[in-house]
Coordinates of C-alpha atoms and ligand atoms in Angstrom, one line a residue:
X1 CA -55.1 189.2 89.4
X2 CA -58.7 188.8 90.1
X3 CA -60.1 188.9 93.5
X4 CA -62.9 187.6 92.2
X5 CA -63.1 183.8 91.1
X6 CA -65.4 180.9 90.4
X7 CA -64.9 177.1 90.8
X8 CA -65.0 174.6 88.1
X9 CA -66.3 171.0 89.2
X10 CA -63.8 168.4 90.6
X11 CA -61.3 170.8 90.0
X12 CA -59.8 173.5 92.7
X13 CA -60.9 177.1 92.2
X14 CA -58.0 179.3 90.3
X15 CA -56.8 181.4 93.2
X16 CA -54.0 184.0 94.3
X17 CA -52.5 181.0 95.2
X18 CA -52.5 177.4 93.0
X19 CA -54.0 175.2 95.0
X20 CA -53.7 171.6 93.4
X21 CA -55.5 168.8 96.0
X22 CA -52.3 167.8 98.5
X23 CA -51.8 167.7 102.0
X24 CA -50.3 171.2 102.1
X25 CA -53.4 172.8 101.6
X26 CA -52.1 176.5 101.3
X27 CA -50.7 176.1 98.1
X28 CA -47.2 175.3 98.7
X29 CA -45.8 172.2 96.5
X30 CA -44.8 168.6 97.8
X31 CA -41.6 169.2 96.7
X32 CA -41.2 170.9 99.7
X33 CA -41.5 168.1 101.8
X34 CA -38.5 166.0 99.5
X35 CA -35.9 167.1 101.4
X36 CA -33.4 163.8 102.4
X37 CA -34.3 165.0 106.9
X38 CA -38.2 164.4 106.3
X39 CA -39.9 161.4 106.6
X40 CA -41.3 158.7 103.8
X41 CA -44.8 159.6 103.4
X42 CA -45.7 156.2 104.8
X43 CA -44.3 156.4 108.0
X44 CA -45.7 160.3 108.5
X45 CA -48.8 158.8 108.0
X46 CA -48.4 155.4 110.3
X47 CA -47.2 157.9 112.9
X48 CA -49.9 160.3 112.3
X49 CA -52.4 157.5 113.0
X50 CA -51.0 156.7 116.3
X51 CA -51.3 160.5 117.2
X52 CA -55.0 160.3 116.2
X53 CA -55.6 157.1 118.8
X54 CA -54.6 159.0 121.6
X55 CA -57.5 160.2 123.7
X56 CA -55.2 162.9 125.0
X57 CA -53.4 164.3 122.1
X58 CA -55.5 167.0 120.3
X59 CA -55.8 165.7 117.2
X60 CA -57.6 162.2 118.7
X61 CA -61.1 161.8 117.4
X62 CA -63.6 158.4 117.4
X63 CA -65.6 159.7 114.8
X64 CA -64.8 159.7 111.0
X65 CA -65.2 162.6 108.3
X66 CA -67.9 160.2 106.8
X67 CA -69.8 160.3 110.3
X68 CA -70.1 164.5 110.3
X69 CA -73.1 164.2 107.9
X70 CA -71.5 166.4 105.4
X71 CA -72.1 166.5 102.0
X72 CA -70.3 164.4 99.0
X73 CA -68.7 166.8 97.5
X74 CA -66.9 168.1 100.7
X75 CA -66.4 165.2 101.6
X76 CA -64.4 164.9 98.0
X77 CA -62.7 167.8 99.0
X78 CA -61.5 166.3 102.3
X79 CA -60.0 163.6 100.5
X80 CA -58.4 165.8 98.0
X81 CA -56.4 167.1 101.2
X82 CA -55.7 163.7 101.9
X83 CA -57.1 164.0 105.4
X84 CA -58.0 160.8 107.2
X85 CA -59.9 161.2 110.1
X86 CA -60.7 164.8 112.1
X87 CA -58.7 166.3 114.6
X88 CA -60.7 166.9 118.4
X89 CA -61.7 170.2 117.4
X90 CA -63.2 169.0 113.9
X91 CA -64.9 166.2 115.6
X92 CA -66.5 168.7 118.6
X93 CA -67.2 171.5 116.8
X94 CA -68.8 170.6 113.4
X95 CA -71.9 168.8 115.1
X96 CA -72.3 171.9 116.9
X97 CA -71.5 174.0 113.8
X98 CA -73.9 172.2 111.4
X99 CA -77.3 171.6 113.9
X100 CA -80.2 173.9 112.7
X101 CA -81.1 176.2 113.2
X102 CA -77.5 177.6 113.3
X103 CA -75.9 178.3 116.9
X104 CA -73.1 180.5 117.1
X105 CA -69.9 178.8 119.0
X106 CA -66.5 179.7 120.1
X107 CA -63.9 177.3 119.8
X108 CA -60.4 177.1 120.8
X109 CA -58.0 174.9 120.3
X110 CA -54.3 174.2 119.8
X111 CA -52.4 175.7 117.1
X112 CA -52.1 173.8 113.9
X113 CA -54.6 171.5 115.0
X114 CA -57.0 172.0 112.1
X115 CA -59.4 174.6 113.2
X116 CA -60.1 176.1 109.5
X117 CA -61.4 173.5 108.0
X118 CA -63.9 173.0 110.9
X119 CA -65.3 176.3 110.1
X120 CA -64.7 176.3 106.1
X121 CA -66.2 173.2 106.3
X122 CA -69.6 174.9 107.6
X123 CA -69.2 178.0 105.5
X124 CA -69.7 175.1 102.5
X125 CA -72.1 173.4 103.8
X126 CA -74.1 176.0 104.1
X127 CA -74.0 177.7 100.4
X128 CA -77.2 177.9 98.1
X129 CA -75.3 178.0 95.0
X130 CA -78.0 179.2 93.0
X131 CA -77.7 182.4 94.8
X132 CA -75.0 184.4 93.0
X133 CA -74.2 186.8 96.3
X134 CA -72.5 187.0 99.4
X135 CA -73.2 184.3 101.8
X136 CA -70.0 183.7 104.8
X137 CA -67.8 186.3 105.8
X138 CA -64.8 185.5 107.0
X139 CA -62.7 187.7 109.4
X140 CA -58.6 187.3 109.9
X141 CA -56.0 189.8 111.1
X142 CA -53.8 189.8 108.3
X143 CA -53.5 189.5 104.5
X144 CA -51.4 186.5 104.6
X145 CA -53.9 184.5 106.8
X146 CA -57.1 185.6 104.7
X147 CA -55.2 184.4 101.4
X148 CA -54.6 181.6 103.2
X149 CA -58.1 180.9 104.0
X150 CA -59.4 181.6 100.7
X151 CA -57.1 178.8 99.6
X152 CA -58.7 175.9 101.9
X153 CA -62.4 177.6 101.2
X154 CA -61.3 176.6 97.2
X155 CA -59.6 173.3 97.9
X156 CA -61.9 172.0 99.8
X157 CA -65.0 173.4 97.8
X158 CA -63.2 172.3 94.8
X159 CA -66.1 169.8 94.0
X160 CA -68.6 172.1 94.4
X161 CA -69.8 173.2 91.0
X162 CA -70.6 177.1 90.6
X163 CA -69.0 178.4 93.5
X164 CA -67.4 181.6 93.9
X165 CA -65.3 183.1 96.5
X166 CA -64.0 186.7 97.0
X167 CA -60.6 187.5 98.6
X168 CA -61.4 190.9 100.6
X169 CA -57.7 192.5 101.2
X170 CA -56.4 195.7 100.1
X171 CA -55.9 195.6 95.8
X172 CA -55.7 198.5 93.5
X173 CA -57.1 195.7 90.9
X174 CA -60.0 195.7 92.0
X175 CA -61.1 199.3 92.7
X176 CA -64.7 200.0 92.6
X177 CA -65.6 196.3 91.7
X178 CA -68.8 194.1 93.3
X179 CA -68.1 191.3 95.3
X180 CA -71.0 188.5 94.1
X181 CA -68.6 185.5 95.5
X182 CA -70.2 183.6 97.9
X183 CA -67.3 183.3 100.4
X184 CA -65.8 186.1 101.1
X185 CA -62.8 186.2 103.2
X186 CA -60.9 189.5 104.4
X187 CA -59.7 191.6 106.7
X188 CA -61.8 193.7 108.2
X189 CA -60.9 197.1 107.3
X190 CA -61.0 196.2 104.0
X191 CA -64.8 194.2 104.5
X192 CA -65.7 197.8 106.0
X193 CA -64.5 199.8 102.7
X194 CA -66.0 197.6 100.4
X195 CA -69.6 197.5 102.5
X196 CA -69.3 201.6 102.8
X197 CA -68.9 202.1 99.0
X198 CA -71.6 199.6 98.7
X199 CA -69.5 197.0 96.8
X200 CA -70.2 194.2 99.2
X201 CA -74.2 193.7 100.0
X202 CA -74.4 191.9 103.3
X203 CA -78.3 191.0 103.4
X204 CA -77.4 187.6 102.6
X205 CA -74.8 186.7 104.7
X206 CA -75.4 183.3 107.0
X207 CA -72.5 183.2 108.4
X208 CA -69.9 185.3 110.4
X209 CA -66.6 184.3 111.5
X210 CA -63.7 185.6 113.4
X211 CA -60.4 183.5 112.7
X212 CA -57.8 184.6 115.7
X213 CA -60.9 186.0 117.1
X214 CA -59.4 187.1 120.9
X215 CA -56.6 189.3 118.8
X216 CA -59.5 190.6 116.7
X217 CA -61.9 191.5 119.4
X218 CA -58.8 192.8 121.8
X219 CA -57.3 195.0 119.6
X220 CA -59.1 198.3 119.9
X221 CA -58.7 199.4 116.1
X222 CA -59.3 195.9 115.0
X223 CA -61.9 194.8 117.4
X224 CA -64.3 198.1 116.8
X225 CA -63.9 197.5 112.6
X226 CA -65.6 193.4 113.4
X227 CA -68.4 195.5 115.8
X228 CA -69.4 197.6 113.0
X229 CA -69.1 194.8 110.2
X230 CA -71.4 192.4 112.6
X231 CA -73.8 195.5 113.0
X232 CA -74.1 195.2 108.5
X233 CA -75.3 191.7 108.8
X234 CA -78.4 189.8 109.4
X235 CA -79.5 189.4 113.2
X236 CA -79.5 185.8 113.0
X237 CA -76.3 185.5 111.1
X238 CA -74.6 182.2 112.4
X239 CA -70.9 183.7 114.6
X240 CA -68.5 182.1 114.8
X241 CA -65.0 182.5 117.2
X242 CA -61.9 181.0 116.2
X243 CA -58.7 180.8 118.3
X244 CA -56.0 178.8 120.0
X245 CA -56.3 181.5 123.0
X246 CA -59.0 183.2 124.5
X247 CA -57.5 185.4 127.5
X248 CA -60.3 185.7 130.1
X249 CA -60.7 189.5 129.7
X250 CA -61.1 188.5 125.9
X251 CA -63.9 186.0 126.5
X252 CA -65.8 188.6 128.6
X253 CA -66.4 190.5 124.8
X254 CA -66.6 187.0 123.3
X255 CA -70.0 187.0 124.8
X256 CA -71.4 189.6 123.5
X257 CA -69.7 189.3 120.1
X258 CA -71.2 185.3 119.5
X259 CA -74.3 185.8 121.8
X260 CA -75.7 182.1 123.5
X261 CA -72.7 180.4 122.0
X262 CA -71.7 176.8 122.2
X263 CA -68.4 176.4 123.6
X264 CA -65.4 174.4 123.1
X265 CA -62.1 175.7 125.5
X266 CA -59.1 174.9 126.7
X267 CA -57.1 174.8 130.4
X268 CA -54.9 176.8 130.8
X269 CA -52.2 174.2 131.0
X270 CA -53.0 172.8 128.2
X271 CA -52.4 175.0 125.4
X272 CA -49.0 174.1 124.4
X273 CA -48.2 171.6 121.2
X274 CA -46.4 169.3 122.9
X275 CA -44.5 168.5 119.1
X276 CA -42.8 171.7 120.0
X277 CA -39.8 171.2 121.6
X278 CA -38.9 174.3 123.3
X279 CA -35.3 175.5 123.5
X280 CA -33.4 179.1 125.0
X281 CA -30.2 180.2 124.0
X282 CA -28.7 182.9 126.8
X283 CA -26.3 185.6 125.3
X284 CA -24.1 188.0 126.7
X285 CA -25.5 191.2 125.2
X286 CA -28.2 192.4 122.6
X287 CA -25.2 192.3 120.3
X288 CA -24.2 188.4 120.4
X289 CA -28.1 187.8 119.5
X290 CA -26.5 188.7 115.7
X291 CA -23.6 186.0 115.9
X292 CA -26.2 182.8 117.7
X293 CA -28.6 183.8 115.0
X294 CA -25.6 183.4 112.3
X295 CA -24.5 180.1 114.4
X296 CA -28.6 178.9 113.5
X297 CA -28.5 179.6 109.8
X298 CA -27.4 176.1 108.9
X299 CA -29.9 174.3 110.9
X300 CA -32.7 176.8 109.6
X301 CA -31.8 176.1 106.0
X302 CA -32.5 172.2 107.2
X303 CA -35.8 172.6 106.7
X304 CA -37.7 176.1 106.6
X305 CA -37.7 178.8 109.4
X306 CA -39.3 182.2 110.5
X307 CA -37.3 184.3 112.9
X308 CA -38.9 186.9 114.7
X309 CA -38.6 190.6 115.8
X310 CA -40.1 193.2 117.3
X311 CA -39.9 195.7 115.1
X312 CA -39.9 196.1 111.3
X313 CA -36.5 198.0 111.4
X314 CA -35.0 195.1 113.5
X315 CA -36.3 192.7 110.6
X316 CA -35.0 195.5 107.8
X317 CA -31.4 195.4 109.3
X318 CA -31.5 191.6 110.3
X319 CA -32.1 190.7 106.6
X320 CA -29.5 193.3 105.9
X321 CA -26.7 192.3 107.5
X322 CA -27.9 188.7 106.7
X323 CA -28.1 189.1 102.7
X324 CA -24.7 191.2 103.0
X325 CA -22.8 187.7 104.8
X326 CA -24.2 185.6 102.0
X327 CA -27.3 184.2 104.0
X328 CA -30.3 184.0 102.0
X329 CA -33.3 185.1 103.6
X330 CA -36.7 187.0 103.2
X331 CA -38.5 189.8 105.2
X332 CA -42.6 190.2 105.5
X333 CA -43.8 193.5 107.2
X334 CA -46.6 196.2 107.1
X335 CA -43.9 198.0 105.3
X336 CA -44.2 196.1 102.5
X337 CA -47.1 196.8 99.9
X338 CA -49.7 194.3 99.1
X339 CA -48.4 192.9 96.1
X340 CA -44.8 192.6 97.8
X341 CA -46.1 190.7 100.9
X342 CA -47.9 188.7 98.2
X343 CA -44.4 187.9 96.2
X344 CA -42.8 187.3 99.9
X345 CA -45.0 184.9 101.9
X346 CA -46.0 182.5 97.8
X347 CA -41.8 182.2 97.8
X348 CA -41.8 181.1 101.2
X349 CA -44.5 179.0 100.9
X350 CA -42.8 177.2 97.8
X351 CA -39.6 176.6 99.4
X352 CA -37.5 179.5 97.4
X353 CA -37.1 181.2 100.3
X354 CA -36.3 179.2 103.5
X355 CA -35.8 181.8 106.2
X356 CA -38.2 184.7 106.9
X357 CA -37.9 187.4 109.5
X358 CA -40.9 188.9 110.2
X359 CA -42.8 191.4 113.1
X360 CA -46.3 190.4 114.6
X361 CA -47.9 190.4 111.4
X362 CA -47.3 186.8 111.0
X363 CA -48.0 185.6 114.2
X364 CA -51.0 184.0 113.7
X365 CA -52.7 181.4 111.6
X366 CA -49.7 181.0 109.1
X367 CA -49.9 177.1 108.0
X368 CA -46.6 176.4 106.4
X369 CA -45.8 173.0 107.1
X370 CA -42.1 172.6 106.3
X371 CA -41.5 175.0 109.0
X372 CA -39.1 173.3 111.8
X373 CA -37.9 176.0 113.5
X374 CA -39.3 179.3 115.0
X375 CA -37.1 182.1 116.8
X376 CA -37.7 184.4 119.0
X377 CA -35.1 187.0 118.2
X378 CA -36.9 189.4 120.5
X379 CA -39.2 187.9 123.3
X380 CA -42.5 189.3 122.5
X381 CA -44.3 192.0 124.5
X382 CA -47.4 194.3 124.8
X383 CA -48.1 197.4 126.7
X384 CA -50.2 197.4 129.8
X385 CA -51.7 200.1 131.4
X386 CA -49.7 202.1 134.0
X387 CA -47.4 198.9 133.4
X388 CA -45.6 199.9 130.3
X389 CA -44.6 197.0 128.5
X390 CA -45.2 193.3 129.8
X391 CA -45.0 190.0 128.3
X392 CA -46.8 188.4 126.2
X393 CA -47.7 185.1 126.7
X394 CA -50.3 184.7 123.7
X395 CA -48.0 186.1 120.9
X396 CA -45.5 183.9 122.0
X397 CA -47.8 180.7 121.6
X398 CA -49.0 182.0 118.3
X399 CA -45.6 182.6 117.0
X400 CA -44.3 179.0 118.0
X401 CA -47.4 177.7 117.0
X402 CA -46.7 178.2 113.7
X403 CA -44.2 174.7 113.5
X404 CA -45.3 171.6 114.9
X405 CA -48.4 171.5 113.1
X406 CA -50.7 168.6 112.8
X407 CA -48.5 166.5 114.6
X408 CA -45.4 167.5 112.7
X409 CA -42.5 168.3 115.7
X410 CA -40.6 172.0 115.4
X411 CA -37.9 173.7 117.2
X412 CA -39.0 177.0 119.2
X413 CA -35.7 179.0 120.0
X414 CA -36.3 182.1 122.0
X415 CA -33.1 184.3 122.7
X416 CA -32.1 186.0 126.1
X417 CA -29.5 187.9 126.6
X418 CA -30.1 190.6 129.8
X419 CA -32.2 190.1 133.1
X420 CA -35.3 191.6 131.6
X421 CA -35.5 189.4 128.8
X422 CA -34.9 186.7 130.9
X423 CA -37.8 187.7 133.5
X424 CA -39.8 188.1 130.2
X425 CA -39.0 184.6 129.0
X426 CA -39.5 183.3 132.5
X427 CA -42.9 184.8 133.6
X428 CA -44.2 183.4 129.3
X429 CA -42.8 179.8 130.5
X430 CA -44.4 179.9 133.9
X431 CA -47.9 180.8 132.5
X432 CA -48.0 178.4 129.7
X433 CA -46.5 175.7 132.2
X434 CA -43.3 175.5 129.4
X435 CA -40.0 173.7 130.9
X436 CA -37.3 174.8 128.2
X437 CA -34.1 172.9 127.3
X438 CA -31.3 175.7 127.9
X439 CA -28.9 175.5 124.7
X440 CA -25.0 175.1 125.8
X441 CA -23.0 177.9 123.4
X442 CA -19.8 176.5 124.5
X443 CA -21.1 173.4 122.8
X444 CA -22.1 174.3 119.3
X445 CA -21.5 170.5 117.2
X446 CA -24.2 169.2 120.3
X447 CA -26.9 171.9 119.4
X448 CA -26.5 171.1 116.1
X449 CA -27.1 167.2 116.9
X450 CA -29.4 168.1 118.7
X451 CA -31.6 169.8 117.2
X452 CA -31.3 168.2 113.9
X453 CA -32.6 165.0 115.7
X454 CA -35.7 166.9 116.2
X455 CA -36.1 168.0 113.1
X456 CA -35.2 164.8 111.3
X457 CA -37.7 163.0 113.6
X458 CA -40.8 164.5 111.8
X459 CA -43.5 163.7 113.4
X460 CA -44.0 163.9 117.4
X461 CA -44.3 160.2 117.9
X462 CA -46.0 159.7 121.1
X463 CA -47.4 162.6 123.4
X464 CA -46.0 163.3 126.8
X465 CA -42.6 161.5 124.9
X466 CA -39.8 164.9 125.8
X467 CA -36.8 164.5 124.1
X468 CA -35.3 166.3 127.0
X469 CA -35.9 166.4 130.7
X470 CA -35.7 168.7 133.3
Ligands
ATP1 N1 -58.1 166.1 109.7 C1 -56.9 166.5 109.2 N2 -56.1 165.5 108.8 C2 -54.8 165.9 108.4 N3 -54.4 167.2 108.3 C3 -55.2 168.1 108.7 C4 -56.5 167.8 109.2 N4 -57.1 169.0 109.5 C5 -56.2 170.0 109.2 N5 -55.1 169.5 108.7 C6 -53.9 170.2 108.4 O1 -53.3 170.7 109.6 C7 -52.7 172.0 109.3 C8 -53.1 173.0 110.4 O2 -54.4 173.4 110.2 P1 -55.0 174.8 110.5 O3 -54.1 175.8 109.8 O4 -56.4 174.9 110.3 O5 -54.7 174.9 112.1 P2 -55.3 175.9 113.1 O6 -55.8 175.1 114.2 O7 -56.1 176.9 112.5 O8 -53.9 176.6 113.7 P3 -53.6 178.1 114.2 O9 -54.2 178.2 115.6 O10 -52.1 178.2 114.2 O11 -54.3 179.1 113.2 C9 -53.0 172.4 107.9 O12 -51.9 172.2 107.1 C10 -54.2 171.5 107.5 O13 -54.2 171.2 106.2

């Protein structure tokens, strides 16, 4: 495979992904969505619209795409994604994105609400396509996520004759090879390699940004690799900061990262999807985590569902024991090589695989919109200086984030099963103001009703609307 690749007109660039015009825009099919629990097409969209004429839900705007000023051809590939009108985010931050001269800007906003094609949507508009050379850059923590950027840069620049992208993540392929897309999309240990061996030429770039840009900029590894890839670039380049969280600490290095940047944030309080209904089961021991999971598998076949864990041999023995009961499922982590993770994450996409356990890697970003349930096999954590390890409040709205998208509703499941965990889960709730609905075990036929009503339900109809109280 090429990482390498050039768009015909009015027809989606070939990618690592196909990525035919639909409202899944990362490439997975619409047979996906056929299953007999999911919603006619008409009412997803009827219910959509009400969602998008409520000033308070997220994805409420006044404006229309046709308002933004953009060009015909994106807007051509706006309509080959079958979106209507903009989200919040889209509405805010593309003025902001598109005045000139370029202003940097961080934005933030709820998962799934639409934030990459607010900045892709920039990165287009602001391509000389005569110039055969690197022109965006753009920044994500994982392989997964940057294919899955690449993928909406070529779907939505599909009607943009002559351009070229370049997917920048690790690829034996294409060793010693010079990047001329214009879009180039990576992770940044990968952007570093190819700008060290003087592969990528980064005089031309316009335009910088960081998608899950607090977890780029926080990690130490991570955040110094985006430091010395900003230093490559142009002093005016136009940066960019993506994320739906930006801890306080984070927003500090923010700053100086997008210097003089417009800003869009949240409250605290207001960070959850409220789509997502949240739900705990409490076990006995580490042990009966195994036997609820088991007890799940029906209602994760529903639909599709990621499970997560801390660590990579938890997900290795999971998917063991799993495969070994005759329960299908799929595991993504750094373990893998490229080209697996590659194989994993297209098969999910497509539906062949409908349950994947996974670590961290796939916290963030992930867009897979059949997803209906998330679980928290182990409550995520962090370490903390002179603390050891403490919660972690972020990763957990990144991981649940990654159902209810757009409006769609999901199940979040997190497990407890000792007082620790429980503290953990407690203290995540508390700080992101989340009330869960505690699952009865004695009671198994009634979780199963329950939470297939969710599911079946599609799309959140009306905000503040809980299917549960207290
Ligand atoms: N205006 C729109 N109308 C309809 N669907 C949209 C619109 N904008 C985005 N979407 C869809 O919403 C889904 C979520 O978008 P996206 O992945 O950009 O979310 P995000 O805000 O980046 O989430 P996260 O914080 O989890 O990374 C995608 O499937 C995308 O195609």
């Amino acid at each position: 495979m090429d990482n390498q690749t050039q768009s015909a007109p009015a027809q989606p660039a070939q990618s690592a992904q196909p990525t035919e015009p639909s409202d899944q825009t990362d490439g997975a099919s619409e047979f996906q969505m056929g299953s007999s629990l999911l919603e006619p097409e008409f009412d997803v969209n009827v219910k959509l619209n009400d969602l998008q004429q409520d000033p308070n839900n997220p994805l409420y705007s006044v404006k229309e795409f046709s308002d933004l000023n953009l060009p015909e051809s994106l807007q051509k590939g706006i309509s080959a994604l079958s979106f209507t009108k903009p989200s919040k985010i889209q509405e805010r931050a593309l003025p902001l994105l598109l005045q000139n001269p370029p202003q940097n800007l961080i934005g933030q906003s709820q998962s799934g609400t639409g934030k990459t094609a607010a900045f892709v949507l920039n990165i287009l508009s602001r391509l000389d396509l005569t110039l055969q050379q690197p022109q965006a850059l753009v920044l994500a923590p994982s392989r997964e996520l940057a294919r899955q950027i690449l993928g909406v840069v070529q779907v939505m620049g599909g009607f943009m004759e002559g351009l070229t992208t370049y997917q920048a993540v690790p690829d034996p392929s294409t060793r010693g090879q010079q990047v001329t897309g214009q879009v180039v999309v990576g992770t940044p240990g990968t952007v570093m390699d190819l700008a060290r061996k003087k592969q990528l030429n980064t005089r031309g770039m316009k335009v910088l940004v960081l998608d899950e840009a607090d977890n780029m900029l926080d990690q130490q590894g991570l955040g110094d690799q985006c430091k010395r890839v900003k230093g490559l670039l142009p002093k005016d380049v136009q940066t960019v900061l993506f994320s739906a969280t930006f801890p306080e600490e984070v927003l500090g290095f923010a700053d100086l990262f997008a210097p003089k940047a417009n800003s869009i944030t949240l409250e605290r309080t207001n960070l959850t999807v409220k789509g997502i209904k949240q739900m705990y089961l409490d076990v006995s021991r580490d042990s009966d985590k195994y036997n609820a999971l088991i007890k799940f598998y029906g209602l994760m076949t529903i639909a599709s569902s990621i499970i997560f864990v801390r660590r990579r041999e938890t997900a290795d023995e999971l998917s063991k024991r799993m495969e070994s009961e005759g329960h299908h499922v799929v595991t993504l982590t750094g373990g893998l090589d490229g080209s697996e993770r590659d194989s994993v994450i297209d098969r999910f996409r497509e539906g062949k695989a409908k349950v994947l356990i996974t670590t961290n890697v796939l916290a963030r970003g992930i867009d897979v919109q059949t997803v209906t349930m998330v679980i928290n096999y182990d409550i995520p954590d962090k370490p903390a200086p002179g603390r050891g390890y403490v919660p972690d409040a972020e990763t957990f709205l990144h991981r649940v984030g990654r159902t209810g998208r757009f409006g769609k509703v999901g199940v979040a499941l997190t497990l407890v099963h000792d007082k620790r965990s429980w503290e953990m889960f407690r203290s995540i709730c508390q700080e992101l103001s989340i009330d869960p609905t505690k699952l009865d075990t004695d009671d198994w036929d009634e979780v199963e009703r329950v939470v297939k009503n969710i599911i079946k339900s599609g799309r959140n109809a009306k905000v503040g609307g809980t299917m549960f109280e207290g």
